[in-house]
mmCIF file of C-alpha atoms in Angstrom:
data_model
loop_
_atom_site.group_PDB
_atom_site.id
_atom_site.type_symbol
_atom_site.label_atom_id
_atom_site.label_comp_id
_atom_site.label_asym_id
_atom_site.label_seq_id
_atom_site.Cartn_x
_atom_site.Cartn_y
_atom_site.Cartn_z
ATOM 1 C CA GLU A 1 260.695 39.595 -38.230
ATOM 2 C CA ALA A 2 259.957 43.306 -37.976
ATOM 3 C CA GLN A 3 256.459 43.907 -39.221
ATOM 4 C CA VAL A 4 253.121 45.655 -39.004
ATOM 5 C CA THR A 5 250.150 43.317 -38.988
ATOM 6 C CA GLN A 6 246.523 44.106 -39.694
ATOM 7 C CA ASN A 7 243.415 42.057 -39.207
ATOM 8 C CA PRO A 8 241.223 41.256 -40.919
ATOM 9 C CA ARG A 9 242.766 41.515 -44.380
ATOM 10 C CA TYR A 10 239.371 41.458 -46.078
ATOM 11 C CA LEU A 11 235.999 42.381 -44.658
ATOM 12 C CA ILE A 12 232.541 42.723 -46.134
ATOM 13 C CA THR A 13 229.971 44.199 -43.794
ATOM 14 C CA VAL A 14 226.663 46.027 -43.786
ATOM 15 C CA THR A 15 225.851 49.633 -43.080
ATOM 16 C CA GLY A 16 225.724 50.450 -39.395
ATOM 17 C CA LYS A 17 227.390 47.343 -38.016
ATOM 18 C CA LYS A 18 230.262 48.383 -35.793
ATOM 19 C CA LEU A 19 233.644 46.973 -36.691
ATOM 20 C CA THR A 20 237.243 47.154 -35.558
ATOM 21 C CA VAL A 21 240.361 46.714 -37.659
ATOM 22 C CA THR A 22 243.356 45.823 -35.554
ATOM 23 C CA CYS A 23 246.919 46.976 -36.140
ATOM 24 C CA SER A 24 249.978 45.770 -34.297
ATOM 25 C CA GLN A 25 253.704 46.459 -34.701
ATOM 26 C CA ASN A 26 256.687 44.708 -33.125
ATOM 27 C CA MET A 27 259.319 47.384 -33.719
ATOM 28 C CA ASN A 28 258.733 49.440 -30.569
ATOM 29 C CA HIS A 29 257.691 52.405 -32.722
ATOM 30 C CA GLU A 30 256.234 55.426 -31.007
ATOM 31 C CA TYR A 31 254.339 56.667 -34.054
ATOM 32 C CA MET A 32 251.396 54.855 -35.643
ATOM 33 C CA SER A 33 248.915 55.975 -38.251
ATOM 34 C CA TRP A 34 245.912 54.900 -40.277
ATOM 35 C CA TYR A 35 245.386 55.703 -43.961
ATOM 36 C CA ARG A 36 242.737 54.964 -46.495
ATOM 37 C CA GLN A 37 243.520 54.582 -50.169
ATOM 38 C CA ASP A 38 240.936 55.255 -52.853
ATOM 39 C CA PRO A 39 241.377 55.340 -56.640
ATOM 40 C CA GLY A 40 242.351 58.790 -57.846
ATOM 41 C CA LEU A 41 242.686 60.130 -54.300
ATOM 42 C CA GLY A 42 245.863 58.451 -53.142
ATOM 43 C CA LEU A 43 246.609 57.781 -49.498
ATOM 44 C CA ARG A 44 244.779 59.967 -47.019
ATOM 45 C CA GLN A 45 245.602 60.048 -43.357
ATOM 46 C CA ILE A 46 242.730 59.256 -40.984
ATOM 47 C CA TYR A 47 244.301 59.408 -37.534
ATOM 48 C CA TYR A 48 247.754 59.162 -36.089
ATOM 49 C CA SER A 49 249.269 58.593 -32.693
ATOM 50 C CA MET A 50 252.546 59.971 -31.454
ATOM 51 C CA ASN A 51 252.643 57.686 -28.440
ATOM 52 C CA VAL A 52 250.450 55.865 -25.934
ATOM 53 C CA GLU A 53 247.319 57.859 -25.135
ATOM 54 C CA VAL A 54 248.281 60.572 -27.660
ATOM 55 C CA THR A 55 246.241 60.667 -30.860
ATOM 56 C CA ASP A 56 245.348 63.333 -33.383
ATOM 57 C CA LYS A 57 243.216 63.727 -36.476
ATOM 58 C CA GLY A 58 244.542 63.410 -39.971
ATOM 59 C CA ASP A 59 242.777 64.746 -43.031
ATOM 60 C CA VAL A 60 239.756 62.442 -43.088
ATOM 61 C CA PRO A 61 238.828 61.478 -39.510
ATOM 62 C CA GLU A 62 235.030 61.668 -39.846
ATOM 63 C CA GLY A 63 233.337 58.370 -39.086
ATOM 64 C CA TYR A 64 236.386 56.807 -37.459
ATOM 65 C CA LYS A 65 237.712 56.386 -33.932
ATOM 66 C CA VAL A 66 241.066 55.223 -32.662
ATOM 67 C CA SER A 67 242.683 54.440 -29.354
ATOM 68 C CA ARG A 68 246.272 53.864 -28.278
ATOM 69 C CA LYS A 69 246.313 52.075 -24.947
ATOM 70 C CA GLU A 70 249.447 50.078 -25.668
ATOM 71 C CA LYS A 71 252.487 51.067 -27.659
ATOM 72 C CA ARG A 72 252.250 48.145 -30.076
ATOM 73 C CA ASN A 73 248.523 48.354 -30.920
ATOM 74 C CA PHE A 74 246.474 50.983 -32.719
ATOM 75 C CA PRO A 75 242.974 49.749 -33.609
ATOM 76 C CA LEU A 76 240.701 51.586 -36.033
ATOM 77 C CA ILE A 77 237.030 51.615 -35.068
ATOM 78 C CA LEU A 78 234.100 52.292 -37.362
ATOM 79 C CA GLU A 79 231.132 52.800 -35.047
ATOM 80 C CA SER A 80 228.537 52.947 -37.820
ATOM 81 C CA PRO A 81 230.109 52.115 -41.172
ATOM 82 C CA SER A 82 228.655 53.577 -44.328
ATOM 83 C CA PRO A 83 229.235 52.686 -47.991
ATOM 84 C CA ASN A 84 231.521 55.706 -48.463
ATOM 85 C CA GLN A 85 233.947 54.032 -46.078
ATOM 86 C CA THR A 86 234.497 51.229 -48.557
ATOM 87 C CA SER A 87 238.225 51.473 -49.148
ATOM 88 C CA LEU A 88 241.657 49.937 -48.732
ATOM 89 C CA TYR A 89 243.045 50.725 -45.283
ATOM 90 C CA PHE A 90 246.684 50.777 -44.269
ATOM 91 C CA CYS A 91 248.235 51.007 -40.853
ATOM 92 C CA ALA A 92 251.789 52.346 -40.592
ATOM 93 C CA SER A 93 254.363 52.888 -37.870
ATOM 94 C CA SER A 94 257.718 54.582 -37.381
ATOM 95 C CA PHE A 95 260.061 55.886 -34.762
ATOM 96 C CA ALA A 96 259.382 59.401 -33.586
ATOM 97 C CA GLY A 97 262.020 62.057 -34.151
ATOM 98 C CA GLY A 98 264.718 61.959 -36.777
ATOM 99 C CA SER A 99 263.846 59.451 -39.514
ATOM 100 C CA ARG A 100 260.254 59.436 -40.637
ATOM 101 C CA GLU A 101 260.392 56.226 -42.606
ATOM 102 C CA GLN A 102 257.042 54.533 -42.098
ATOM 103 C CA TYR A 103 256.518 50.799 -42.254
ATOM 104 C CA PHE A 104 253.161 49.843 -43.681
ATOM 105 C CA GLY A 105 250.952 46.906 -42.866
ATOM 106 C CA PRO A 106 249.588 44.668 -45.638
ATOM 107 C CA GLY A 107 246.281 46.506 -45.891
ATOM 108 C CA THR A 108 242.640 45.727 -45.104
ATOM 109 C CA ARG A 109 240.133 45.816 -47.911
ATOM 110 C CA LEU A 110 236.786 46.867 -46.466
ATOM 111 C CA THR A 111 233.484 46.763 -48.324
ATOM 112 C CA VAL A 112 230.391 48.267 -46.707
ATOM 113 C CA THR A 113 227.103 47.394 -48.408
ATOM 114 C CA GLU B 1 245.397 73.949 -47.614
ATOM 115 C CA ASP B 2 248.365 71.602 -47.677
ATOM 116 C CA LYS B 3 248.733 69.677 -50.897
ATOM 117 C CA VAL B 4 251.088 67.415 -52.788
ATOM 118 C CA VAL B 5 250.808 67.051 -56.559
ATOM 119 C CA GLN B 6 252.520 64.337 -58.533
ATOM 120 C CA SER B 7 253.051 64.197 -62.269
ATOM 121 C CA PRO B 8 252.594 62.533 -64.574
ATOM 122 C CA LEU B 9 249.629 60.503 -63.335
ATOM 123 C CA SER B 10 250.779 57.546 -65.378
ATOM 124 C CA LEU B 11 253.657 56.634 -67.603
ATOM 125 C CA VAL B 12 254.447 53.732 -69.939
ATOM 126 C CA VAL B 13 258.062 53.154 -70.961
ATOM 127 C CA HIS B 14 260.213 50.371 -72.343
ATOM 128 C CA GLU B 15 262.914 48.539 -70.481
ATOM 129 C CA GLY B 16 266.135 50.498 -70.460
ATOM 130 C CA ASP B 17 264.469 53.909 -70.594
ATOM 131 C CA THR B 18 265.116 56.577 -67.977
ATOM 132 C CA VAL B 19 262.126 58.139 -66.246
ATOM 133 C CA THR B 20 261.669 61.227 -64.107
ATOM 134 C CA LEU B 21 258.760 61.471 -61.708
ATOM 135 C CA ASN B 22 257.759 64.804 -60.246
ATOM 136 C CA CYS B 23 256.379 65.851 -56.888
ATOM 137 C CA SER B 24 255.486 69.435 -56.037
ATOM 138 C CA TYR B 25 254.111 70.556 -52.710
ATOM 139 C CA GLU B 26 252.544 73.417 -50.842
ATOM 140 C CA VAL B 27 252.629 72.836 -47.125
ATOM 141 C CA THR B 28 253.173 74.835 -43.982
ATOM 142 C CA ASN B 29 256.378 74.305 -42.064
ATOM 143 C CA PHE B 30 257.885 71.625 -44.297
ATOM 144 C CA ARG B 31 259.858 68.989 -42.448
ATOM 145 C CA SER B 32 260.632 66.178 -44.879
ATOM 146 C CA LEU B 33 259.619 64.586 -48.179
ATOM 147 C CA LEU B 34 259.430 60.842 -48.657
ATOM 148 C CA TRP B 35 259.153 58.599 -51.697
ATOM 149 C CA TYR B 36 257.476 55.187 -51.584
ATOM 150 C CA LYS B 37 257.017 52.395 -54.103
ATOM 151 C CA GLN B 38 253.710 50.538 -54.102
ATOM 152 C CA GLU B 39 253.317 47.327 -56.014
ATOM 153 C CA LYS B 40 250.237 45.174 -55.480
ATOM 154 C CA LYS B 41 250.471 45.629 -51.743
ATOM 155 C CA ALA B 42 251.707 48.001 -49.065
ATOM 156 C CA PRO B 43 253.958 50.957 -49.890
ATOM 157 C CA THR B 44 257.649 50.412 -49.261
ATOM 158 C CA PHE B 45 260.051 53.199 -48.396
ATOM 159 C CA LEU B 46 262.530 54.502 -50.956
ATOM 160 C CA PHE B 47 263.956 57.857 -49.831
ATOM 161 C CA MET B 48 263.560 60.591 -47.301
ATOM 162 C CA LEU B 49 264.794 64.088 -48.148
ATOM 163 C CA THR B 50 265.086 66.971 -45.762
ATOM 164 C CA SER B 51 267.795 69.189 -47.256
ATOM 165 C CA SER B 52 267.703 70.985 -50.541
ATOM 166 C CA GLY B 53 270.118 70.027 -53.297
ATOM 167 C CA ILE B 54 271.384 66.803 -51.761
ATOM 168 C CA GLU B 55 270.820 63.781 -53.945
ATOM 169 C CA LYS B 56 269.880 60.466 -52.430
ATOM 170 C CA LYS B 57 270.796 57.388 -54.438
ATOM 171 C CA SER B 58 270.035 53.714 -54.252
ATOM 172 C CA GLY B 59 271.138 51.677 -57.222
ATOM 173 C CA ARG B 60 269.290 52.913 -60.295
ATOM 174 C CA LEU B 61 267.027 55.191 -58.280
ATOM 175 C CA SER B 62 267.890 58.691 -57.188
ATOM 176 C CA SER B 63 265.997 61.643 -55.807
ATOM 177 C CA ILE B 64 266.630 65.276 -55.121
ATOM 178 C CA LEU B 65 264.750 68.022 -53.343
ATOM 179 C CA ASP B 66 264.460 71.722 -54.203
ATOM 180 C CA LYS B 67 263.073 73.522 -51.163
ATOM 181 C CA LYS B 68 263.115 76.889 -52.871
ATOM 182 C CA GLU B 69 260.944 75.758 -55.776
ATOM 183 C CA LEU B 70 259.011 73.293 -53.594
ATOM 184 C CA PHE B 71 259.471 70.117 -55.587
ATOM 185 C CA SER B 72 261.273 66.836 -55.725
ATOM 186 C CA ILE B 73 262.092 64.451 -58.546
ATOM 187 C CA LEU B 74 262.608 60.719 -58.547
ATOM 188 C CA ASN B 75 264.780 59.369 -61.330
ATOM 189 C CA ILE B 76 264.930 55.766 -62.408
ATOM 190 C CA THR B 77 267.612 54.836 -64.913
ATOM 191 C CA ALA B 78 267.778 51.693 -67.035
ATOM 192 C CA THR B 79 264.233 50.772 -66.067
ATOM 193 C CA GLN B 80 263.236 47.140 -65.626
ATOM 194 C CA THR B 81 259.832 45.466 -65.618
ATOM 195 C CA GLY B 82 260.197 45.107 -61.841
ATOM 196 C CA ASP B 83 260.071 48.882 -61.565
ATOM 197 C CA SER B 84 256.414 48.785 -62.604
ATOM 198 C CA ALA B 85 254.519 50.188 -59.624
ATOM 199 C CA ILE B 86 252.809 53.239 -58.226
ATOM 200 C CA TYR B 87 255.305 55.755 -56.874
ATOM 201 C CA LEU B 88 254.027 57.844 -54.005
ATOM 202 C CA CYS B 89 255.370 61.109 -52.692
ATOM 203 C CA ALA B 90 254.563 62.249 -49.161
ATOM 204 C CA VAL B 91 255.339 65.405 -47.259
ATOM 205 C CA ALA B 92 255.490 65.804 -43.518
ATOM 206 C CA PRO B 93 254.365 69.355 -42.733
ATOM 207 C CA GLY B 94 253.347 71.153 -39.563
ATOM 208 C CA ASP B 95 255.004 72.410 -36.452
ATOM 209 C CA SER B 96 257.585 70.432 -34.617
ATOM 210 C CA GLY B 97 255.925 67.638 -32.726
ATOM 211 C CA THR B 98 253.148 66.938 -35.195
ATOM 212 C CA TYR B 99 253.269 63.889 -37.413
ATOM 213 C CA LYS B 100 250.697 64.545 -40.095
ATOM 214 C CA TYR B 101 251.546 63.320 -43.581
ATOM 215 C CA ILE B 102 250.162 64.482 -46.922
ATOM 216 C CA PHE B 103 250.433 62.054 -49.830
ATOM 217 C CA GLY B 104 250.158 62.756 -53.514
ATOM 218 C CA THR B 105 247.912 60.596 -55.674
ATOM 219 C CA GLY B 106 250.909 58.790 -57.095
ATOM 220 C CA THR B 107 252.432 58.121 -60.500
ATOM 221 C CA ARG B 108 251.629 54.767 -62.032
ATOM 222 C CA LEU B 109 254.663 53.519 -63.945
ATOM 223 C CA LYS B 110 254.483 50.598 -66.338
ATOM 224 C CA VAL B 111 257.684 49.251 -67.840
ATOM 225 C CA LEU B 112 257.274 47.092 -70.930
ATOM 226 C CA ALA B 113 259.720 44.311 -71.776
#
């Protein structure tokens, strides 16, 4: 089944404790992206990757890191999480060029206390 | 600054009604506009529009883009309770080769039986 998977789905952590949210897709998509969704603010793009080893900032990259070492994986790293990073996070992927239909993962609800 | 504005923010209708959701945008180098439906989980793709004046249809849903006036509408006819969701509009702006998306805050639609 074609899908985007994220882990963990739920995470409660404390300020400053490094964490990684994994994202994997099995559709051979070149493009992958991370979003956060907050009430009243909609979906905001954090980082995206156009292919292996090619990443770029979205609108809200502060406090986040990403890497794209393999085509299927695009982990999101929070080196020192803070409470303002409490949010619902989505990973998405799509083919590059032509259609821009993105497939979204199920989401990761992160709470930083 | 690139932005996407959706209206109304929320809408309550009865089954069988027709609704029109609006999405206006101000972005540099517009490439495409996409509509997504978000129920209690990840957004799912509805339409992608790149050309002005061409209507996309899928069952009771349809959408059209006006590139001159910089907006799109999503119409839902004969609404059903299953149409209750948040409808998101996204625009892909930027120069060729960039993949940065700007989402609106969404329209929350509730359809009453």
